[in-house]
mmCIF file of C-alpha atoms and ligand atoms in Angstrom:
data_model
loop_
_atom_site.group_PDB
_atom_site.id
_atom_site.type_symbol
_atom_site.label_atom_id
_atom_site.label_comp_id
_atom_site.label_asym_id
_atom_site.label_seq_id
_atom_site.Cartn_x
_atom_site.Cartn_y
_atom_site.Cartn_z
ATOM 1 C CA VAL A 2 279.381 134.698 -98.648
ATOM 2 C CA ALA A 3 276.224 134.345 -99.003
ATOM 3 C CA THR A 4 274.887 132.027 -101.024
ATOM 4 C CA MET A 5 272.238 131.740 -102.939
ATOM 5 C CA SER A 6 268.841 130.127 -102.215
ATOM 6 C CA GLU A 7 268.444 126.995 -103.398
ATOM 7 C CA LEU A 8 264.984 126.140 -105.257
ATOM 8 C CA THR A 9 264.248 121.887 -105.650
ATOM 9 C CA LEU A 10 261.156 121.384 -107.770
ATOM 10 C CA ILE A 11 258.849 118.848 -107.318
ATOM 11 C CA VAL A 12 256.431 117.244 -109.436
ATOM 12 C CA ALA A 13 254.704 114.238 -111.186
ATOM 13 C CA ALA A 14 253.918 114.237 -114.824
ATOM 14 C CA THR A 15 253.085 111.672 -117.327
ATOM 15 C CA SER A 16 255.349 110.768 -119.706
ATOM 16 C CA LYS A 17 254.456 112.956 -122.047
ATOM 17 C CA MET A 18 254.692 116.070 -119.130
ATOM 18 C CA GLY A 19 250.870 116.365 -117.565
ATOM 19 C CA ILE A 20 250.748 116.579 -114.428
ATOM 20 C CA GLY A 21 247.034 118.215 -114.418
ATOM 21 C CA LEU A 22 243.464 118.136 -114.921
ATOM 22 C CA ASN A 23 240.205 120.658 -114.930
ATOM 23 C CA GLY A 24 242.102 122.453 -111.880
ATOM 24 C CA GLY A 25 242.854 119.362 -110.031
ATOM 25 C CA LEU A 26 245.257 116.019 -110.563
ATOM 26 C CA PRO A 27 244.886 113.346 -113.639
ATOM 27 C CA TRP A 28 244.930 110.314 -111.070
ATOM 28 C CA ALA A 29 243.284 109.498 -108.240
ATOM 29 C CA GLY A 30 244.187 106.904 -105.262
ATOM 30 C CA LEU A 31 248.809 107.672 -104.830
ATOM 31 C CA ARG A 32 248.860 107.532 -100.886
ATOM 32 C CA LYS A 33 251.841 106.386 -101.024
ATOM 33 C CA GLU A 34 252.966 108.441 -103.307
ATOM 34 C CA MET A 35 251.367 112.237 -101.599
ATOM 35 C CA ALA A 36 253.081 110.365 -98.436
ATOM 36 C CA TYR A 37 256.717 110.427 -100.224
ATOM 37 C CA PHE A 38 255.995 114.077 -101.467
ATOM 38 C CA ALA A 39 255.194 114.925 -97.523
ATOM 39 C CA ARG A 40 257.883 113.140 -95.965
ATOM 40 C CA VAL A 41 260.647 114.930 -98.576
ATOM 41 C CA THR A 42 258.911 118.331 -98.237
ATOM 42 C CA LYS A 43 258.926 118.389 -94.018
ATOM 43 C CA ARG A 44 262.403 116.592 -93.777
ATOM 44 C CA VAL A 45 264.776 119.266 -93.007
ATOM 45 C CA VAL A 46 268.375 118.496 -92.636
ATOM 46 C CA GLY A 47 271.861 119.265 -91.353
ATOM 47 C CA GLY A 48 269.887 119.869 -87.530
ATOM 48 C CA SER A 49 269.402 123.115 -87.349
ATOM 49 C CA GLU A 50 266.580 124.776 -86.653
ATOM 50 C CA GLY A 51 263.096 125.488 -88.248
ATOM 51 C CA ARG A 52 259.678 124.383 -91.242
ATOM 52 C CA ASN A 53 260.939 124.073 -94.635
ATOM 53 C CA ILE A 54 259.475 125.467 -97.466
ATOM 54 C CA VAL A 55 256.797 125.073 -99.539
ATOM 55 C CA ILE A 56 256.012 127.622 -103.159
ATOM 56 C CA MET A 57 253.035 127.345 -105.186
ATOM 57 C CA GLY A 58 250.878 128.978 -107.328
ATOM 58 C CA ARG A 59 246.546 130.384 -106.699
ATOM 59 C CA LYS A 60 245.211 127.490 -108.333
ATOM 60 C CA THR A 61 247.436 125.493 -106.673
ATOM 61 C CA TRP A 62 246.125 126.260 -103.158
ATOM 62 C CA ASP A 63 243.105 126.031 -104.285
ATOM 63 C CA SER A 64 243.646 122.814 -105.235
ATOM 64 C CA ILE A 65 244.637 121.991 -101.953
ATOM 65 C CA PRO A 66 241.089 120.297 -99.727
ATOM 66 C CA PRO A 67 240.704 122.977 -97.219
ATOM 67 C CA LYS A 68 241.337 121.143 -94.620
ATOM 68 C CA PHE A 69 244.445 119.688 -95.897
ATOM 69 C CA ARG A 70 245.809 123.147 -96.267
ATOM 70 C CA PRO A 71 248.111 125.176 -95.014
ATOM 71 C CA LEU A 72 249.881 121.519 -95.612
ATOM 72 C CA LYS A 73 251.539 120.881 -91.987
ATOM 73 C CA ASP A 74 254.841 120.959 -90.748
ATOM 74 C CA ARG A 75 255.443 123.821 -93.520
ATOM 75 C CA HIS A 76 256.023 127.269 -94.524
ATOM 76 C CA ASN A 77 253.343 127.429 -97.408
ATOM 77 C CA ILE A 78 254.078 130.047 -99.490
ATOM 78 C CA ILE A 79 251.464 130.951 -102.026
ATOM 79 C CA ILE A 80 251.774 132.872 -105.257
ATOM 80 C CA SER A 81 248.829 135.317 -106.227
ATOM 81 C CA ARG A 82 248.632 139.142 -108.330
ATOM 82 C CA ILE A 83 244.954 139.336 -106.800
ATOM 83 C CA LEU A 84 245.050 137.993 -103.156
ATOM 84 C CA PRO A 85 245.963 140.115 -100.925
ATOM 85 C CA PRO A 86 249.540 140.288 -99.481
ATOM 86 C CA VAL A 87 249.878 138.229 -96.293
ATOM 87 C CA SER A 88 252.514 137.289 -94.161
ATOM 88 C CA ASP A 89 251.462 135.717 -90.348
ATOM 89 C CA ASP A 90 253.781 133.817 -87.860
ATOM 90 C CA GLY A 91 255.521 131.449 -90.952
ATOM 91 C CA THR A 92 253.376 128.744 -91.415
ATOM 92 C CA THR A 93 250.775 131.144 -94.923
ATOM 93 C CA THR A 94 252.875 133.710 -96.537
ATOM 94 C CA ILE A 95 250.886 135.304 -99.717
ATOM 95 C CA VAL A 96 252.846 137.336 -102.142
ATOM 96 C CA PRO A 97 252.887 138.826 -105.839
ATOM 97 C CA SER A 98 255.569 137.115 -106.686
ATOM 98 C CA LEU A 99 258.149 134.487 -107.235
ATOM 99 C CA ALA A 100 261.082 136.935 -107.056
ATOM 100 C CA GLU A 101 259.320 137.948 -103.589
ATOM 101 C CA ALA A 102 258.938 133.890 -102.192
ATOM 102 C CA LEU A 103 262.693 133.786 -103.312
ATOM 103 C CA LYS A 104 263.043 136.372 -100.289
ATOM 104 C CA VAL A 105 261.796 134.987 -97.674
ATOM 105 C CA VAL A 106 262.617 131.407 -98.538
ATOM 106 C CA ALA A 107 266.427 133.466 -98.681
ATOM 107 C CA ARG A 108 265.714 134.434 -94.858
ATOM 108 C CA GLY A 109 266.253 131.616 -94.071
ATOM 109 C CA SER A 110 268.247 128.351 -94.866
ATOM 110 C CA ARG A 111 265.904 125.330 -94.357
ATOM 111 C CA ARG A 112 265.317 123.796 -97.742
ATOM 112 C CA ALA A 113 262.225 125.763 -99.998
ATOM 113 C CA PHE A 114 260.368 123.211 -102.616
ATOM 114 C CA VAL A 115 258.398 124.998 -105.310
ATOM 115 C CA ILE A 116 255.376 122.502 -105.298
ATOM 116 C CA GLY A 117 253.342 124.307 -108.972
ATOM 117 C CA GLY A 118 251.130 124.103 -110.672
ATOM 118 C CA ALA A 119 252.379 124.353 -115.050
ATOM 119 C CA GLN A 120 252.579 128.561 -114.246
ATOM 120 C CA ILE A 121 255.397 129.001 -111.357
ATOM 121 C CA TYR A 122 256.985 125.713 -111.972
ATOM 122 C CA GLY A 123 257.679 127.932 -115.567
ATOM 123 C CA ALA A 124 258.953 130.307 -114.022
ATOM 124 C CA ALA A 125 260.716 129.043 -111.114
ATOM 125 C CA LEU A 126 262.323 127.166 -114.048
ATOM 126 C CA GLU A 127 264.053 130.656 -115.578
ATOM 127 C CA ARG A 128 265.247 131.448 -111.601
ATOM 128 C CA PRO A 129 269.315 130.204 -111.110
ATOM 129 C CA GLU A 130 268.381 129.094 -108.137
ATOM 130 C CA THR A 131 266.768 126.332 -109.567
ATOM 131 C CA LYS A 132 268.626 124.045 -109.429
ATOM 132 C CA ARG A 133 267.048 119.894 -108.710
ATOM 133 C CA ILE A 134 263.863 118.810 -109.686
ATOM 134 C CA LEU A 135 262.470 115.269 -107.791
ATOM 135 C CA LEU A 136 259.886 113.573 -110.685
ATOM 136 C CA THR A 137 256.997 111.188 -109.996
ATOM 137 C CA ARG A 138 257.182 109.652 -113.239
ATOM 138 C CA ILE A 139 253.876 108.290 -113.428
ATOM 139 C CA LEU A 140 254.258 105.245 -116.284
ATOM 140 C CA ASP A 141 250.662 105.452 -117.500
ATOM 141 C CA GLU A 142 248.504 107.405 -119.511
ATOM 142 C CA PHE A 143 246.066 110.061 -118.224
ATOM 143 C CA GLU A 144 244.347 113.587 -119.865
ATOM 144 C CA CYS A 145 245.445 115.939 -118.809
ATOM 145 C CA ASP A 146 244.826 120.284 -120.268
ATOM 146 C CA ALA A 147 248.625 121.040 -117.660
ATOM 147 C CA HIS A 148 251.115 119.825 -118.207
ATOM 148 C CA PHE A 149 255.677 119.986 -116.953
ATOM 149 C CA PRO A 150 256.904 123.315 -118.735
ATOM 150 C CA ILE A 151 260.018 121.464 -119.983
ATOM 151 C CA GLU A 152 260.785 117.432 -121.329
ATOM 152 C CA LEU A 153 262.650 115.285 -119.070
ATOM 153 C CA GLY A 154 263.197 112.286 -120.888
ATOM 154 C CA GLY A 155 259.722 109.931 -120.731
ATOM 155 C CA ASN A 156 259.056 109.774 -124.296
ATOM 156 C CA ARG A 157 260.992 112.262 -125.821
ATOM 157 C CA VAL A 158 264.806 113.183 -125.223
ATOM 158 C CA ALA A 159 265.252 115.670 -122.085
ATOM 159 C CA GLU A 160 265.357 119.451 -122.188
ATOM 160 C CA VAL A 161 270.044 120.360 -123.161
ATOM 161 C CA GLY A 162 271.349 121.568 -119.237
ATOM 162 C CA TRP A 163 269.034 119.055 -117.029
ATOM 163 C CA LYS A 164 270.840 115.420 -116.144
ATOM 164 C CA ARG A 165 268.795 112.949 -114.086
ATOM 165 C CA LYS A 166 270.744 111.727 -110.887
ATOM 166 C CA ASP A 167 271.300 107.662 -110.790
ATOM 167 C CA MET A 168 268.681 106.721 -107.188
ATOM 168 C CA LYS A 169 271.719 106.163 -105.147
ATOM 169 C CA ASP A 170 272.196 110.496 -105.421
ATOM 170 C CA LEU A 171 267.943 110.636 -105.061
ATOM 171 C CA GLY A 172 267.734 108.262 -101.844
ATOM 172 C CA THR A 173 270.518 110.375 -100.030
ATOM 173 C CA TRP A 174 269.344 114.067 -101.382
ATOM 174 C CA THR A 175 266.286 113.286 -100.448
ATOM 175 C CA GLY A 176 266.803 111.062 -97.090
ATOM 176 C CA GLU A 177 264.835 108.185 -98.136
ATOM 177 C CA GLY A 178 267.390 106.152 -98.052
ATOM 178 C CA GLU A 179 266.933 102.561 -101.141
ATOM 179 C CA ALA A 180 263.504 102.652 -100.378
ATOM 180 C CA ALA A 181 263.397 105.089 -103.397
ATOM 181 C CA GLU A 182 264.826 102.624 -105.554
ATOM 182 C CA GLY A 183 261.842 100.566 -108.087
ATOM 183 C CA VAL A 184 258.771 100.732 -110.780
ATOM 184 C CA LYS A 185 255.352 101.589 -107.789
ATOM 185 C CA GLU A 186 252.669 101.012 -108.161
ATOM 186 C CA GLU A 187 248.553 101.950 -106.760
ATOM 187 C CA SER A 188 245.093 101.515 -107.044
ATOM 188 C CA GLY A 189 246.694 100.058 -111.016
ATOM 189 C CA THR A 190 249.198 103.117 -111.544
ATOM 190 C CA LYS A 191 252.345 102.463 -112.017
ATOM 191 C CA TYR A 192 255.497 105.291 -110.865
ATOM 192 C CA GLU A 193 258.814 105.520 -110.317
ATOM 193 C CA PHE A 194 260.681 108.800 -108.113
ATOM 194 C CA GLU A 195 263.610 110.193 -110.742
ATOM 195 C CA MET A 196 266.044 113.213 -109.674
ATOM 196 C CA TRP A 197 267.233 116.063 -112.524
ATOM 197 C CA GLU A 198 269.808 118.239 -112.000
ATOM 198 C CA ARG A 199 271.582 121.123 -113.749
ATOM 199 C CA ASP A 200 274.325 120.447 -115.592
HETATM 200 P P1 NDP B 21 249.199 127.662 -110.415
HETATM 201 O O1 NDP B 21 249.384 126.411 -108.846
HETATM 202 O O2 NDP B 21 250.408 127.977 -111.283
HETATM 203 O O3 NDP B 21 248.846 129.108 -109.977
HETATM 204 C C1 NDP B 21 248.470 129.624 -111.181
HETATM 205 C C2 NDP B 21 248.509 131.200 -110.537
HETATM 206 O O4 NDP B 21 249.680 131.840 -109.476
HETATM 207 C C3 NDP B 21 247.986 132.003 -111.078
HETATM 208 O O5 NDP B 21 246.444 132.202 -112.069
HETATM 209 C C4 NDP B 21 248.057 133.354 -110.373
HETATM 210 O O6 NDP B 21 247.338 133.936 -109.285
HETATM 211 C C5 NDP B 21 249.511 133.169 -109.660
HETATM 212 N N1 NDP B 21 250.791 133.294 -110.860
HETATM 213 C C6 NDP B 21 250.846 133.039 -111.737
HETATM 214 N N2 NDP B 21 252.258 132.973 -112.487
HETATM 215 C C7 NDP B 21 252.151 134.611 -111.413
HETATM 216 C C8 NDP B 21 253.406 135.350 -111.407
HETATM 217 N N3 NDP B 21 254.336 134.900 -112.822
HETATM 218 N N4 NDP B 21 253.147 136.724 -110.551
HETATM 219 C C9 NDP B 21 252.009 136.615 -109.623
HETATM 220 N N5 NDP B 21 251.168 135.989 -109.724
HETATM 221 C C10 NDP B 21 251.739 134.403 -110.092
HETATM 222 O O7 NDP B 21 248.272 127.383 -111.559
HETATM 223 P P2 NDP B 21 248.202 125.817 -112.957
HETATM 224 O O8 NDP B 21 247.193 126.572 -113.340
HETATM 225 O O9 NDP B 21 249.575 126.200 -114.048
HETATM 226 O O10 NDP B 21 248.084 124.229 -112.137
HETATM 227 C C11 NDP B 21 247.396 123.972 -111.496
HETATM 228 C C12 NDP B 21 246.862 123.032 -112.366
HETATM 229 O O11 NDP B 21 248.426 122.454 -112.058
HETATM 230 C C13 NDP B 21 245.997 121.820 -111.653
HETATM 231 O O12 NDP B 21 245.476 120.612 -112.031
HETATM 232 C C14 NDP B 21 247.584 121.225 -110.567
HETATM 233 O O13 NDP B 21 246.198 119.796 -109.690
HETATM 234 C C15 NDP B 21 248.260 120.786 -110.859
HETATM 235 N N6 NDP B 21 249.271 120.436 -110.354
HETATM 236 C C16 NDP B 21 249.746 118.958 -110.440
HETATM 237 C C17 NDP B 21 251.130 118.873 -109.532
HETATM 238 C C18 NDP B 21 252.223 117.759 -109.837
HETATM 239 O O14 NDP B 21 252.704 117.289 -108.916
HETATM 240 N N7 NDP B 21 251.253 116.759 -110.922
HETATM 241 C C19 NDP B 21 251.591 120.290 -108.366
HETATM 242 C C20 NDP B 21 250.603 121.025 -108.454
HETATM 243 C C21 NDP B 21 249.603 121.248 -109.475
HETATM 244 P P3 NDP B 21 246.110 134.758 -109.543
HETATM 245 O O15 NDP B 21 245.255 134.402 -110.207
HETATM 246 O O16 NDP B 21 245.062 134.368 -108.186
HETATM 247 O O17 NDP B 21 246.691 136.208 -109.646
#
């Protein structure tokens, strides 16, 4: 029996679900938060071969400084209607839709993360394959012009169908263990890690 490919969204958002400003991040200097993102998206579980997949919209790809892309040790899939489709050695692939990205995911057995931005999160949330959201809750407010499409607690009630998991589950699934627990602070900004799953 073929198991359906599973998608995990990973996002950092304010309590009002703000995620972006002027094509970049609304906040600066969250070096350890970015290191968490890198560790969690790279970590291969189950001892088998291959790299995890990160799926992103073309604008999010553009927002990554060229020297840091493709994101290393991960298969980067970029979704674009205008860029010509490219498929290479498993480092970077350009596809015209999320459905095409899911076909690539289905060919392997590694974890697949949707890493943004707002448009691609929106498309992914429509898909039954999307089972989990790793949310970094930014506990300060920032001006934002891009937002995550659904509410996950914060100032408001959570979207129906999504439940927050406890920190033990987050530590186990991410492989971060107890280090992920508690409120963190960098550059004067407080944040904490959350994991949400579909009911
Ligand atoms: P996206 O990164 O979602 O990219 C949008 C592009 O993706 C479109 O222009 C199009 O590319 C392509 N696309 C979107 N939908 C489809 C579709 N259904 N089929 C095919 N291609 C599609 O852009 P957003 O503007 O929504 O988000 C970017 C913002 O989000 C930035 O500010 C960024 O910094 C922020 N961000 C924040 C994150 C966080 O965790 N806080 C994480 C990631 C991003 P094309 O035009 O080439 O056709």
